[in-house]
Each structure stands twice: as C-alpha cells, then as structure tokens.
PDB file of C-alpha atoms in Angstrom:
ATOM      1  CA  MET A   1     -12.838 -17.621  93.285  1.00  0.00           C
ATOM      2  CA  SER A   2     -14.938 -15.593  90.936  1.00  0.00           C
ATOM      3  CA  GLY A   3     -17.404 -18.195  90.050  1.00  0.00           C
ATOM      4  CA  ASN A   4     -16.575 -18.014  86.473  1.00  0.00           C
ATOM      5  CA  ALA A   5     -17.659 -20.753  84.493  1.00  0.00           C
ATOM      6  CA  ASP A   6     -14.051 -21.070  82.952  1.00  0.00           C
ATOM      7  CA  SER A   7     -12.624 -21.183  86.393  1.00  0.00           C
ATOM      8  CA  LYS A   8     -10.753 -24.783  86.867  1.00  0.00           C
ATOM      9  CA  ARG A   9      -9.648 -26.511  89.659  1.00  0.00           C
ATOM     10  CA  VAL A  10      -5.814 -26.665  89.642  1.00  0.00           C
ATOM     11  CA  LEU A  11      -3.182 -28.711  91.387  1.00  0.00           C
ATOM     12  CA  VAL A  12       0.185 -27.434  91.484  1.00  0.00           C
ATOM     13  CA  VAL A  13       2.847 -29.658  92.523  1.00  0.00           C
ATOM     14  CA  ASP A  14       6.731 -28.283  92.862  1.00  0.00           C
ATOM     15  CA  ASP A  15       9.201 -28.593  95.486  1.00  0.00           C
ATOM     16  CA  ASP A  16      10.286 -25.045  94.714  1.00  0.00           C
ATOM     17  CA  ARG A  17       8.034 -22.657  96.940  1.00  0.00           C
ATOM     18  CA  SER A  18       8.809 -19.582  94.820  1.00  0.00           C
ATOM     19  CA  VAL A  19       7.240 -21.685  91.919  1.00  0.00           C
ATOM     20  CA  ARG A  20       4.403 -22.637  93.746  1.00  0.00           C
ATOM     21  CA  GLU A  21       3.707 -19.307  94.905  1.00  0.00           C
ATOM     22  CA  LEU A  22       4.212 -17.496  91.624  1.00  0.00           C
ATOM     23  CA  LEU A  23       2.071 -20.195  89.549  1.00  0.00           C
ATOM     24  CA  GLY A  24      -0.526 -19.994  92.284  1.00  0.00           C
ATOM     25  CA  GLU A  25      -1.162 -16.371  92.546  1.00  0.00           C
ATOM     26  CA  TYR A  26      -1.009 -16.034  88.744  1.00  0.00           C
ATOM     27  CA  LEU A  27      -3.733 -18.883  88.379  1.00  0.00           C
ATOM     28  CA  ARG A  28      -5.847 -17.307  91.160  1.00  0.00           C
ATOM     29  CA  GLY A  29      -5.659 -14.000  89.687  1.00  0.00           C
ATOM     30  CA  ARG A  30      -7.351 -15.442  86.778  1.00  0.00           C
ATOM     31  CA  GLY A  31     -10.200 -17.066  88.846  1.00  0.00           C
ATOM     32  CA  HIS A  32      -8.979 -20.340  89.298  1.00  0.00           C
ATOM     33  CA  ASP A  33      -9.487 -22.466  92.302  1.00  0.00           C
ATOM     34  CA  VAL A  34      -5.466 -23.229  93.086  1.00  0.00           C
ATOM     35  CA  HIS A  35      -4.162 -26.002  95.664  1.00  0.00           C
ATOM     36  CA  THR A  36      -0.589 -26.771  96.042  1.00  0.00           C
ATOM     37  CA  ALA A  37       1.553 -29.642  96.995  1.00  0.00           C
ATOM     38  CA  ASP A  38       5.368 -29.507  97.931  1.00  0.00           C
ATOM     39  CA  SER A  39       6.162 -33.054  96.680  1.00  0.00           C
ATOM     40  CA  GLY A  40       4.805 -35.560  94.647  1.00  0.00           C
ATOM     41  CA  GLU A  41       4.292 -37.607  97.902  1.00  0.00           C
ATOM     42  CA  VAL A  42       1.805 -35.225  99.124  1.00  0.00           C
ATOM     43  CA  ALA A  43       0.291 -34.735  95.423  1.00  0.00           C
ATOM     44  CA  LEU A  44      -0.685 -38.649  95.630  1.00  0.00           C
ATOM     45  CA  GLN A  45      -2.404 -38.000  99.022  1.00  0.00           C
ATOM     46  CA  VAL A  46      -4.386 -35.177  97.768  1.00  0.00           C
ATOM     47  CA  LEU A  47      -5.452 -36.367  94.273  1.00  0.00           C
ATOM     48  CA  PRO A  48      -7.968 -39.071  95.578  1.00  0.00           C
ATOM     49  CA  GLU A  49      -9.522 -36.648  97.764  1.00  0.00           C
ATOM     50  CA  ARG A  50     -10.467 -34.082  95.296  1.00  0.00           C
ATOM     51  CA  ASP A  51     -11.292 -33.554  91.713  1.00  0.00           C
ATOM     52  CA  PHE A  52      -8.988 -31.505  89.599  1.00  0.00           C
ATOM     53  CA  ASP A  53      -9.251 -30.084  86.189  1.00  0.00           C
ATOM     54  CA  VAL A  54      -5.553 -29.282  85.735  1.00  0.00           C
ATOM     55  CA  VAL A  55      -2.375 -30.870  87.241  1.00  0.00           C
ATOM     56  CA  ILE A  56       0.835 -28.927  86.813  1.00  0.00           C
ATOM     57  CA  ALA A  57       3.636 -30.795  88.070  1.00  0.00           C
ATOM     58  CA  ASP A  58       7.557 -30.356  88.456  1.00  0.00           C
ATOM     59  CA  LEU A  59       8.941 -33.460  86.631  1.00  0.00           C
ATOM     60  CA  LYS A  60      12.013 -33.805  88.651  1.00  0.00           C
ATOM     61  CA  MET A  61      11.701 -33.848  92.069  1.00  0.00           C
ATOM     62  CA  PRO A  62      13.110 -35.608  94.943  1.00  0.00           C
ATOM     63  CA  GLY A  63      11.250 -38.898  95.685  1.00  0.00           C
ATOM     64  CA  VAL A  64       7.891 -39.056  93.647  1.00  0.00           C
ATOM     65  CA  GLY A  65       8.669 -37.063  90.445  1.00  0.00           C
ATOM     66  CA  GLY A  66       5.908 -35.382  88.154  1.00  0.00           C
ATOM     67  CA  LEU A  67       5.562 -38.169  85.853  1.00  0.00           C
ATOM     68  CA  ASP A  68       4.777 -40.505  88.540  1.00  0.00           C
ATOM     69  CA  VAL A  69       2.135 -37.995  89.736  1.00  0.00           C
ATOM     70  CA  LEU A  70       0.626 -37.572  86.386  1.00  0.00           C
TER      71      LEU A  70
END
C-alpha cells in the first residue's frame, strides 16, 4: 500500500475468482489495501476481525448473499 491518505481498506466478496482478482488488482493499483472473500460465509468471519472502509459484495452468491453480508 502506498500510504496515501486517500487509501481505503476494502473487502471484495464474490464467488467468482476472476471478479475478485480483477477488482483486487484494480483497487491495489490505486493504493488501497484490498482483502478478498470467496463467499458470504467467509466475509462474515473476516468482518469482525478487521475494520474495512468499503465492502464490495456480489449480491447473488450461494448460501449467504451480499445483502446478508452488508
């Protein structure tokens, strides 16, 4: 991370690996600290452990969907 004052800690939640990788690469390239989760269940485990400024979540995932995560 660049240490930029505008950088954010972002959680990307999507069951599609290519979406997670594309968004993660894009956001990291702009200096953000990006974490990913491949399911809503994983996101719900990670959220209490870290503070995120932004959560980007796929609305329709098997099991726990993005709206449930948010």
